[in-house]
Short mmCIF file of C-alpha atoms in Angstrom, two decimals:
data_model
loop_
_atom_site.label_atom_id
_atom_site.label_comp_id
_atom_site.label_asym_id
_atom_site.label_seq_id
_atom_site.Cartn_x
_atom_site.Cartn_y
_atom_site.Cartn_z
CA UNK A 19 10.67 -5.26 5.34
CA UNK A 20 14.75 -5.52 6.26
CA UNK A 21 15.77 -3.31 3.42
CA UNK A 22 12.88 -0.97 4.48
CA UNK A 23 14.26 -1.04 7.66
CA UNK A 24 17.85 0.50 6.52
CA UNK A 25 16.22 2.86 4.36
CA UNK A 26 14.79 4.41 7.20
CA UNK A 27 17.59 4.21 9.42
CA UNK A 28 19.85 5.92 6.93
CA UNK A 29 16.97 8.49 6.11
CA UNK A 30 17.41 9.24 10.16
CA UNK A 31 21.36 9.38 9.92
CA UNK A 32 21.16 11.99 7.21
CA UNK A 33 19.32 14.61 9.53
CA UNK A 34 16.99 16.04 6.63
CA UNK A 35 16.50 19.46 7.12
CA UNK A 36 14.85 22.40 5.27
CA UNK A 37 11.95 22.79 2.86
CA UNK A 38 12.46 19.22 1.14
CA UNK A 39 11.93 16.72 3.77
CA UNK A 40 12.04 12.89 2.51
CA UNK A 41 8.01 11.56 2.62
CA UNK A 42 7.20 7.91 2.37
CA UNK A 43 4.14 7.50 0.46
CA UNK A 44 1.63 4.77 1.80
CA UNK A 45 -0.53 4.00 -1.35
CA UNK A 46 -3.82 2.46 -0.13
CA UNK A 47 -6.20 3.83 3.05
CA UNK A 48 -7.85 0.64 3.56
CA UNK A 49 -6.95 -1.38 7.19
CA UNK A 50 -3.64 -2.68 6.08
CA UNK A 51 -2.43 0.71 4.54
CA UNK A 52 -3.38 2.40 7.97
CA UNK A 53 -1.47 0.10 9.80
CA UNK A 54 1.23 0.14 7.36
CA UNK A 55 1.68 4.00 7.92
CA UNK A 56 0.96 4.07 11.42
CA UNK A 57 3.77 1.15 12.26
CA UNK A 58 6.35 3.24 9.59
CA UNK A 59 5.45 6.25 11.96
CA UNK A 60 6.13 4.67 14.74
CA UNK A 61 9.64 3.54 13.37
CA UNK A 62 10.56 6.56 12.10
CA UNK A 63 9.84 7.99 15.74
CA UNK A 64 11.98 5.77 17.42
CA UNK A 65 14.90 5.87 14.92
CA UNK A 66 15.00 9.56 14.69
CA UNK A 67 14.68 9.61 18.47
CA UNK A 68 17.85 7.15 19.30
CA UNK A 69 20.04 9.18 16.60
CA UNK A 70 18.62 12.76 18.47
CA UNK A 71 16.59 14.05 14.89
CA UNK A 72 13.48 15.19 15.13
CA UNK A 73 11.42 12.51 13.91
CA UNK A 74 8.89 15.03 12.38
CA UNK A 75 11.92 15.99 9.39
CA UNK A 76 10.81 12.72 8.29
CA UNK A 77 6.98 12.78 6.62
CA UNK A 78 4.50 9.65 6.26
CA UNK A 79 1.81 9.88 3.69
CA UNK A 80 -1.09 8.23 3.51
CA UNK A 81 -3.44 8.18 0.06
CA UNK A 82 -6.37 6.59 -0.40
CA UNK A 83 -8.72 6.56 -3.80
CA UNK A 84 -12.12 6.89 -1.80
CA UNK A 85 -13.44 9.43 -0.11
CA UNK A 86 -12.72 8.25 3.51
CA UNK A 87 -9.94 6.23 4.81
CA UNK A 88 -11.26 2.54 5.47
CA UNK A 89 -14.34 3.02 3.13
CA UNK A 90 -15.53 -0.85 3.68
CA UNK A 91 -15.95 0.08 7.58
CA UNK A 92 -18.42 2.58 9.48
CA UNK A 93 -17.92 6.12 8.86
CA UNK A 94 -17.39 6.70 12.39
CA UNK A 95 -14.73 4.09 12.54
CA UNK A 96 -13.09 6.04 9.82
CA UNK A 97 -13.13 9.50 11.64
CA UNK A 98 -11.69 7.64 14.28
CA UNK A 99 -8.65 6.30 12.17
CA UNK A 100 -8.21 9.35 10.65
CA UNK A 101 -7.87 11.41 13.83
CA UNK A 102 -5.35 9.01 15.57
CA UNK A 103 -3.49 8.98 12.33
CA UNK A 104 -3.28 12.63 12.31
CA UNK A 105 -2.45 13.15 15.41
CA UNK A 106 0.81 10.68 15.13
CA UNK A 107 1.65 12.95 12.16
CA UNK A 108 0.78 11.16 9.45
CA UNK A 109 -0.64 13.15 6.61
CA UNK A 110 -3.95 11.76 5.28
CA UNK A 111 -5.31 12.70 1.40
CA UNK A 112 -8.19 11.19 0.38
CA UNK A 113 -10.10 11.23 -2.70
CA UNK A 114 -7.04 10.55 -4.91
CA UNK A 115 -6.43 8.62 -7.45
CA UNK A 116 -2.74 7.55 -7.93
CA UNK A 117 -1.79 7.66 -12.01
CA UNK A 118 1.55 6.55 -11.63
CA UNK A 119 4.37 5.86 -9.36
CA UNK A 120 7.72 7.02 -10.52
CA UNK A 121 11.50 6.57 -8.79
CA UNK A 122 10.75 9.75 -6.40
CA UNK A 123 7.16 10.86 -6.50
CA UNK A 124 3.69 9.75 -7.35
CA UNK A 125 1.23 11.49 -10.06
CA UNK A 126 -1.93 11.66 -9.17
CA UNK A 127 -4.79 13.45 -11.28
CA UNK A 128 -4.33 16.59 -9.17
CA UNK A 129 -0.34 16.76 -9.57
CA UNK A 130 2.73 15.31 -8.23
CA UNK A 131 3.36 14.28 -4.79
CA UNK A 132 6.90 13.64 -3.86
CA UNK A 133 7.70 10.17 -2.17
CA UNK A 134 10.28 8.56 -1.00
CA UNK A 135 10.04 5.97 -1.22
CA UNK A 136 6.08 4.59 -2.48
CA UNK A 137 4.78 1.81 -0.44
CA UNK A 138 1.83 -0.01 -1.90
CA UNK A 139 -1.11 -1.57 0.26
CA UNK A 140 -3.66 -1.36 -2.28
CA UNK A 141 -6.84 -3.25 -1.24
CA UNK A 142 -9.30 -6.18 -2.29
CA UNK A 143 -10.40 -3.96 -5.04
CA UNK A 144 -9.08 -5.85 -7.92
CA UNK A 145 -8.42 -3.71 -11.09
CA UNK A 146 -7.33 -5.90 -13.76
CA UNK A 147 -5.47 -3.89 -16.16
CA UNK A 148 -4.02 -6.32 -17.99
CA UNK A 149 -4.73 -7.78 -21.56
CA UNK A 150 -4.68 -11.52 -21.75
CA UNK A 151 -5.19 -12.83 -25.43
CA UNK A 152 -8.26 -14.90 -25.28
CA UNK A 153 -8.84 -14.35 -21.78
CA UNK A 154 -12.03 -11.92 -21.06
CA UNK A 155 -11.52 -8.83 -18.11
CA UNK A 156 -13.43 -10.41 -15.47
CA UNK A 157 -13.37 -8.73 -11.93
CA UNK A 158 -11.58 -12.24 -10.71
CA UNK A 159 -9.83 -14.57 -12.62
CA UNK A 160 -10.43 -18.63 -12.33
CA UNK A 161 -7.60 -20.60 -11.45
CA UNK A 162 -6.59 -24.38 -10.49
CA UNK A 163 -5.45 -25.21 -7.12
CA UNK A 164 -1.95 -24.78 -8.71
CA UNK A 165 -2.57 -21.13 -9.11
CA UNK A 166 -2.62 -21.46 -12.97
CA UNK A 167 -5.39 -19.87 -15.01
CA UNK A 168 -7.36 -22.00 -16.93
CA UNK A 169 -6.99 -22.81 -20.79
CA UNK A 170 -3.75 -20.76 -19.94
CA UNK A 171 -1.77 -22.93 -17.82
CA UNK A 172 1.66 -20.57 -18.05
CA UNK A 173 0.01 -17.85 -16.50
CA UNK A 174 -0.55 -18.04 -12.87
CA UNK A 175 -2.61 -15.45 -10.69
CA UNK A 176 -2.35 -14.55 -7.05
CA UNK A 177 -3.83 -12.31 -4.59
CA UNK A 178 -6.75 -10.66 -4.92
CA UNK A 179 -7.37 -11.27 -9.23
CA UNK A 180 -7.58 -15.16 -8.30
CA UNK A 181 -10.88 -16.87 -8.02
CA UNK A 182 -9.33 -20.44 -6.39
CA UNK A 183 -11.99 -22.86 -6.72
CA UNK A 184 -9.70 -25.20 -4.13
CA UNK A 185 -10.11 -25.10 -0.34
CA UNK A 186 -6.40 -24.80 0.12
CA UNK A 187 -6.48 -20.92 -0.18
CA UNK A 188 -9.97 -19.78 0.46
CA UNK A 189 -8.79 -16.86 3.23
CA UNK A 190 -9.74 -13.28 3.79
CA UNK A 191 -7.68 -11.26 0.99
CA UNK A 192 -4.25 -9.75 2.26
CA UNK A 193 -1.13 -8.79 0.75
CA UNK A 194 0.26 -11.71 3.42
CA UNK A 195 -1.63 -14.24 1.69
CA UNK A 196 -0.78 -13.35 -1.93
CA UNK A 197 2.65 -13.48 -0.70
CA UNK A 198 2.39 -17.08 0.57
CA UNK A 199 0.45 -17.92 -2.81
CA UNK A 200 3.11 -16.59 -4.84
#
C-alpha cells in the first residue's frame, strides 16, 4: 500500500493531461473491490487537490465479471453502490471477464482496457486453473492446519482455494486472511 500511495502521488505530480489519462483498474466488484476503488478515488482526489491538479485527470475503473456489482448482495444494494461510485467519478464496467493482465492494460473478451496499474480484488469464488499432478480439480483444496496440501506436503494453499479443517483459520474468506495465512 505504501508503494501504491507513492505511485498515486507520482501520477498526481506528473499533471496528466490530454486524451490519455492514467487509469487505475480494480478487478473484482465485490464488497472488497468496491471499498478499494472508493478508497483509491478518495486518495487520488486528496493527493491531486493538495497539488492543485484536477483529480479527474486520473481515472479509476472497477471491473466486475458478474452482471452487477456486489453480486452476492441484494440487487437494490448493488444499484445504490453503483450510483454512489459513479457519482464519485468511478467508471463501472460489469458483465466483463478479464482474460489477461498486462503491465499497462487488461485484455478482456471485448478488447483491451488501458490500466496503470491493475489492482486485483477477486472475491471468494475460487477459480482453480492449476494442474497439480495427482490432485483432482475440486472447488477447494483440503489442507492441514499448517496449510499444506494433503498428499503434497511441499505445496501450501491459502485463501479462498484452501479448505482448512483446523479451527485456526475458520474466518470469512478475505484477502487480509489470505495474507495472514501466507
